[in-house]
Amino acid sequence: QVQLVESGGGLVQPGGSLRLSCTASGFTFSTKTMSWYRQPPGKGRGMVALITSTGATTNYADSVKGRFTISRDNAKNTVYLQMNSLKPEDTATYYCYAVGFHLWGQGTQVTVSS
């Protein structure tokens, strides 16, 4: 089955940390640029981070730069999003996306609240 499966979401207090994982199956993960998107409640979906196939290059939205880190382990077919110093405005459904392959994960909910 060709799919991306996210995990690691949950409820966290402001200032806390969370690490999301996205595991791929059914395609050649190591050749794909991967990205994380998020969709806050009532708003559109936007990119928050991107990583190229070898992990040599990363890009971040300005709103998360310095707080979030995207990484990947091609041996495990997994991309990660380490989220630190979380803010209430980071509350959203987070999606993993395979760039150039048009494949989305099912999403995982992140709620930042005290």
mmCIF file with all atom_site columns, C-alpha atoms in Angstrom:
data_model
loop_
_atom_site.group_PDB
_atom_site.id
_atom_site.type_symbol
_atom_site.label_atom_id
_atom_site.label_alt_id
_atom_site.label_comp_id
_atom_site.label_asym_id
_atom_site.label_entity_id
_atom_site.label_seq_id
_atom_site.pdbx_PDB_ins_code
_atom_site.Cartn_x
_atom_site.Cartn_y
_atom_site.Cartn_z
_atom_site.occupancy
_atom_site.B_iso_or_equiv
_atom_site.pdbx_formal_charge
_atom_site.auth_seq_id
_atom_site.auth_comp_id
_atom_site.auth_asym_id
_atom_site.auth_atom_id
_atom_site.pdbx_PDB_model_num
ATOM 1   C CA . GLN A 1 1   ? 0.000   0.000  0.000  1.00 0.00 ? 1   GLN A CA 1
ATOM 2   C CA . VAL A 1 2   ? 1.331   3.435  -0.979 1.00 0.00 ? 2   VAL A CA 1
ATOM 3   C CA . GLN A 1 3   ? 0.896   5.621  2.070  1.00 0.00 ? 3   GLN A CA 1
ATOM 4   C CA . LEU A 1 4   ? 2.265   8.083  4.607  1.00 0.00 ? 4   LEU A CA 1
ATOM 5   C CA . VAL A 1 5   ? 1.297   7.625  8.244  1.00 0.00 ? 5   VAL A CA 1
ATOM 6   C CA . GLU A 1 6   ? 1.839   10.394 10.797 1.00 0.00 ? 6   GLU A CA 1
ATOM 7   C CA . SER A 1 7   ? 2.115   9.928  14.532 1.00 0.00 ? 7   SER A CA 1
ATOM 8   C CA . GLY A 1 8   ? 3.197   11.849 17.613 1.00 0.00 ? 8   GLY A CA 1
ATOM 9   C CA . GLY A 1 9   ? 0.517   14.491 17.853 1.00 0.00 ? 9   GLY A CA 1
ATOM 10  C CA . GLY A 1 10  ? -1.215  15.382 21.070 1.00 0.00 ? 10  GLY A CA 1
ATOM 11  C CA . LEU A 1 11  ? -1.862  18.043 23.672 1.00 0.00 ? 11  LEU A CA 1
ATOM 12  C CA . VAL A 1 12  ? 1.083   20.082 24.913 1.00 0.00 ? 12  VAL A CA 1
ATOM 13  C CA . GLN A 1 13  ? 1.470   23.218 27.024 1.00 0.00 ? 13  GLN A CA 1
ATOM 14  C CA . PRO A 1 14  ? 2.854   26.453 25.574 1.00 0.00 ? 14  PRO A CA 1
ATOM 15  C CA . GLY A 1 15  ? 6.636   26.320 25.603 1.00 0.00 ? 15  GLY A CA 1
ATOM 16  C CA . GLY A 1 16  ? 6.620   22.552 25.401 1.00 0.00 ? 16  GLY A CA 1
ATOM 17  C CA . SER A 1 17  ? 7.961   20.208 22.751 1.00 0.00 ? 17  SER A CA 1
ATOM 18  C CA . LEU A 1 18  ? 6.619   17.474 20.540 1.00 0.00 ? 18  LEU A CA 1
ATOM 19  C CA . ARG A 1 19  ? 8.112   15.284 17.844 1.00 0.00 ? 19  ARG A CA 1
ATOM 20  C CA . LEU A 1 20  ? 6.014   14.166 14.911 1.00 0.00 ? 20  LEU A CA 1
ATOM 21  C CA . SER A 1 21  ? 6.904   11.164 12.782 1.00 0.00 ? 21  SER A CA 1
ATOM 22  C CA . CYS A 1 22  ? 5.811   10.225 9.288  1.00 0.00 ? 22  CYS A CA 1
ATOM 23  C CA . THR A 1 23  ? 6.539   6.753  8.006  1.00 0.00 ? 23  THR A CA 1
ATOM 24  C CA . ALA A 1 24  ? 6.320   5.967  4.297  1.00 0.00 ? 24  ALA A CA 1
ATOM 25  C CA . SER A 1 25  ? 5.562   2.701  2.579  1.00 0.00 ? 25  SER A CA 1
ATOM 26  C CA . GLY A 1 26  ? 4.914   1.461  -0.942 1.00 0.00 ? 26  GLY A CA 1
ATOM 27  C CA . PHE A 1 27  ? 7.274   3.815  -2.797 1.00 0.00 ? 27  PHE A CA 1
ATOM 28  C CA . THR A 1 28  ? 10.921  4.839  -2.982 1.00 0.00 ? 28  THR A CA 1
ATOM 29  C CA . PHE A 1 29  ? 11.110  7.241  -0.065 1.00 0.00 ? 29  PHE A CA 1
ATOM 30  C CA . SER A 1 30  ? 14.820  8.015  -0.357 1.00 0.00 ? 30  SER A CA 1
ATOM 31  C CA . THR A 1 31  ? 14.426  9.868  -3.689 1.00 0.00 ? 31  THR A CA 1
ATOM 32  C CA . LYS A 1 32  ? 11.585  12.120 -2.538 1.00 0.00 ? 32  LYS A CA 1
ATOM 33  C CA . THR A 1 33  ? 11.641  15.592 -1.103 1.00 0.00 ? 33  THR A CA 1
ATOM 34  C CA . MET A 1 34  ? 9.389   15.515 1.941  1.00 0.00 ? 34  MET A CA 1
ATOM 35  C CA . SER A 1 35  ? 7.492   18.265 3.671  1.00 0.00 ? 35  SER A CA 1
ATOM 36  C CA . TRP A 1 36  ? 5.238   19.037 6.601  1.00 0.00 ? 36  TRP A CA 1
ATOM 37  C CA . TYR A 1 37  ? 2.099   21.113 6.224  1.00 0.00 ? 37  TYR A CA 1
ATOM 38  C CA . ARG A 1 38  ? -0.356  22.251 8.826  1.00 0.00 ? 38  ARG A CA 1
ATOM 39  C CA . GLN A 1 39  ? -3.952  23.388 8.829  1.00 0.00 ? 39  GLN A CA 1
ATOM 40  C CA . PRO A 1 40  ? -5.212  25.391 11.801 1.00 0.00 ? 40  PRO A CA 1
ATOM 41  C CA . PRO A 1 41  ? -8.919  25.069 12.571 1.00 0.00 ? 41  PRO A CA 1
ATOM 42  C CA . GLY A 1 42  ? -10.940 27.144 10.125 1.00 0.00 ? 42  GLY A CA 1
ATOM 43  C CA . LYS A 1 43  ? -7.905  28.055 8.024  1.00 0.00 ? 43  LYS A CA 1
ATOM 44  C CA . GLY A 1 44  ? -6.101  26.808 4.939  1.00 0.00 ? 44  GLY A CA 1
ATOM 45  C CA . ARG A 1 45  ? -3.242  24.354 4.724  1.00 0.00 ? 45  ARG A CA 1
ATOM 46  C CA . GLY A 1 46  ? 0.267   25.789 4.491  1.00 0.00 ? 46  GLY A CA 1
ATOM 47  C CA . MET A 1 47  ? 3.797   24.433 4.368  1.00 0.00 ? 47  MET A CA 1
ATOM 48  C CA . VAL A 1 48  ? 5.849   24.603 7.546  1.00 0.00 ? 48  VAL A CA 1
ATOM 49  C CA . ALA A 1 49  ? 8.996   22.659 6.647  1.00 0.00 ? 49  ALA A CA 1
ATOM 50  C CA . LEU A 1 50  ? 10.667  20.840 3.767  1.00 0.00 ? 50  LEU A CA 1
ATOM 51  C CA . ILE A 1 51  ? 13.639  18.521 3.446  1.00 0.00 ? 51  ILE A CA 1
ATOM 52  C CA . THR A 1 52  ? 15.351  17.278 0.298  1.00 0.00 ? 52  THR A CA 1
ATOM 53  C CA . SER A 1 53  ? 16.001  13.618 -0.417 1.00 0.00 ? 53  SER A CA 1
ATOM 54  C CA . THR A 1 54  ? 19.373  13.339 1.319  1.00 0.00 ? 54  THR A CA 1
ATOM 55  C CA . GLY A 1 55  ? 18.536  15.845 4.023  1.00 0.00 ? 55  GLY A CA 1
ATOM 56  C CA . ALA A 1 56  ? 21.162  18.280 2.758  1.00 0.00 ? 56  ALA A CA 1
ATOM 57  C CA . THR A 1 57  ? 18.709  21.161 2.379  1.00 0.00 ? 57  THR A CA 1
ATOM 58  C CA . THR A 1 58  ? 15.853  22.252 4.614  1.00 0.00 ? 58  THR A CA 1
ATOM 59  C CA . ASN A 1 59  ? 13.341  25.091 4.370  1.00 0.00 ? 59  ASN A CA 1
ATOM 60  C CA . TYR A 1 60  ? 11.022  26.508 7.010  1.00 0.00 ? 60  TYR A CA 1
ATOM 61  C CA . ALA A 1 61  ? 8.138   28.893 7.187  1.00 0.00 ? 61  ALA A CA 1
ATOM 62  C CA . ASP A 1 62  ? 9.115   32.099 8.963  1.00 0.00 ? 62  ASP A CA 1
ATOM 63  C CA . SER A 1 63  ? 6.598   31.386 11.701 1.00 0.00 ? 63  SER A CA 1
ATOM 64  C CA . VAL A 1 64  ? 8.430   28.229 12.805 1.00 0.00 ? 64  VAL A CA 1
ATOM 65  C CA . LYS A 1 65  ? 12.046  29.051 11.934 1.00 0.00 ? 65  LYS A CA 1
ATOM 66  C CA . GLY A 1 66  ? 14.326  28.506 14.898 1.00 0.00 ? 66  GLY A CA 1
ATOM 67  C CA . ARG A 1 67  ? 11.719  26.458 16.755 1.00 0.00 ? 67  ARG A CA 1
ATOM 68  C CA . PHE A 1 68  ? 11.009  23.517 14.443 1.00 0.00 ? 68  PHE A CA 1
ATOM 69  C CA . THR A 1 69  ? 13.496  21.096 12.909 1.00 0.00 ? 69  THR A CA 1
ATOM 70  C CA . ILE A 1 70  ? 12.730  18.723 10.058 1.00 0.00 ? 70  ILE A CA 1
ATOM 71  C CA . SER A 1 71  ? 14.885  15.631 9.635  1.00 0.00 ? 71  SER A CA 1
ATOM 72  C CA . ARG A 1 72  ? 14.728  12.251 7.977  1.00 0.00 ? 72  ARG A CA 1
ATOM 73  C CA . ASP A 1 73  ? 16.041  8.731  8.305  1.00 0.00 ? 73  ASP A CA 1
ATOM 74  C CA . ASN A 1 74  ? 15.960  7.129  4.885  1.00 0.00 ? 74  ASN A CA 1
ATOM 75  C CA . ALA A 1 75  ? 16.860  3.729  6.322  1.00 0.00 ? 75  ALA A CA 1
ATOM 76  C CA . LYS A 1 76  ? 13.611  3.888  8.296  1.00 0.00 ? 76  LYS A CA 1
ATOM 77  C CA . ASN A 1 77  ? 11.559  5.578  5.554  1.00 0.00 ? 77  ASN A CA 1
ATOM 78  C CA . THR A 1 78  ? 10.669  8.221  8.107  1.00 0.00 ? 78  THR A CA 1
ATOM 79  C CA . VAL A 1 79  ? 10.598  12.011 8.249  1.00 0.00 ? 79  VAL A CA 1
ATOM 80  C CA . TYR A 1 80  ? 10.386  13.857 11.561 1.00 0.00 ? 80  TYR A CA 1
ATOM 81  C CA . LEU A 1 81  ? 9.309   17.258 12.757 1.00 0.00 ? 81  LEU A CA 1
ATOM 82  C CA . GLN A 1 82  ? 10.787  18.294 16.086 1.00 0.00 ? 82  GLN A CA 1
ATOM 83  C CA . MET A 1 83  ? 8.699   21.135 17.492 1.00 0.00 ? 83  MET A CA 1
ATOM 84  C CA . ASN A 1 84  ? 10.093  23.178 20.359 1.00 0.00 ? 84  ASN A CA 1
ATOM 85  C CA . SER A 1 85  ? 8.894   26.311 22.137 1.00 0.00 ? 85  SER A CA 1
ATOM 86  C CA . LEU A 1 86  ? 5.370   25.584 21.017 1.00 0.00 ? 86  LEU A CA 1
ATOM 87  C CA . LYS A 1 87  ? 2.816   28.375 20.904 1.00 0.00 ? 87  LYS A CA 1
ATOM 88  C CA . PRO A 1 88  ? -0.986  28.269 20.894 1.00 0.00 ? 88  PRO A CA 1
ATOM 89  C CA . GLU A 1 89  ? -0.923  29.432 17.277 1.00 0.00 ? 89  GLU A CA 1
ATOM 90  C CA . ASP A 1 90  ? 0.876   26.197 16.367 1.00 0.00 ? 90  ASP A CA 1
ATOM 91  C CA . THR A 1 91  ? -2.367  24.351 17.058 1.00 0.00 ? 91  THR A CA 1
ATOM 92  C CA . ALA A 1 92  ? -3.306  22.584 13.833 1.00 0.00 ? 92  ALA A CA 1
ATOM 93  C CA . THR A 1 93  ? -3.634  19.306 12.048 1.00 0.00 ? 93  THR A CA 1
ATOM 94  C CA . TYR A 1 94  ? -0.175  18.432 10.753 1.00 0.00 ? 94  TYR A CA 1
ATOM 95  C CA . TYR A 1 95  ? 0.230   16.556 7.479  1.00 0.00 ? 95  TYR A CA 1
ATOM 96  C CA . CYS A 1 96  ? 3.177   14.804 5.890  1.00 0.00 ? 96  CYS A CA 1
ATOM 97  C CA . TYR A 1 97  ? 3.518   15.309 2.119  1.00 0.00 ? 97  TYR A CA 1
ATOM 98  C CA . ALA A 1 98  ? 5.707   13.678 -0.513 1.00 0.00 ? 98  ALA A CA 1
ATOM 99  C CA . VAL A 1 99  ? 6.675   16.445 -2.927 1.00 0.00 ? 99  VAL A CA 1
ATOM 100 C CA . GLY A 1 100 ? 6.475   15.492 -6.599 1.00 0.00 ? 100 GLY A CA 1
ATOM 101 C CA . PHE A 1 101 ? 4.559   12.363 -5.682 1.00 0.00 ? 101 PHE A CA 1
ATOM 102 C CA . HIS A 1 102 ? 1.341   14.120 -4.595 1.00 0.00 ? 102 HIS A CA 1
ATOM 103 C CA . LEU A 1 103 ? 0.908   11.894 -1.587 1.00 0.00 ? 103 LEU A CA 1
ATOM 104 C CA . TRP A 1 104 ? -0.514  13.085 1.725  1.00 0.00 ? 104 TRP A CA 1
ATOM 105 C CA . GLY A 1 105 ? -0.661  11.460 5.102  1.00 0.00 ? 105 GLY A CA 1
ATOM 106 C CA . GLN A 1 106 ? -3.866  11.295 7.100  1.00 0.00 ? 106 GLN A CA 1
ATOM 107 C CA . GLY A 1 107 ? -2.816  14.031 9.502  1.00 0.00 ? 107 GLY A CA 1
ATOM 108 C CA . THR A 1 108 ? -2.116  14.192 13.213 1.00 0.00 ? 108 THR A CA 1
ATOM 109 C CA . GLN A 1 109 ? -3.612  16.725 15.610 1.00 0.00 ? 109 GLN A CA 1
ATOM 110 C CA . VAL A 1 110 ? -1.393  19.054 17.626 1.00 0.00 ? 110 VAL A CA 1
ATOM 111 C CA . THR A 1 111 ? -3.033  21.175 20.298 1.00 0.00 ? 111 THR A CA 1
ATOM 112 C CA . VAL A 1 112 ? -1.007  23.740 22.247 1.00 0.00 ? 112 VAL A CA 1
ATOM 113 C CA . SER A 1 113 ? -2.951  24.959 25.247 1.00 0.00 ? 113 SER A CA 1
ATOM 114 C CA . SER A 1 114 ? -2.577  25.615 28.937 1.00 0.00 ? 114 SER A CA 1
#
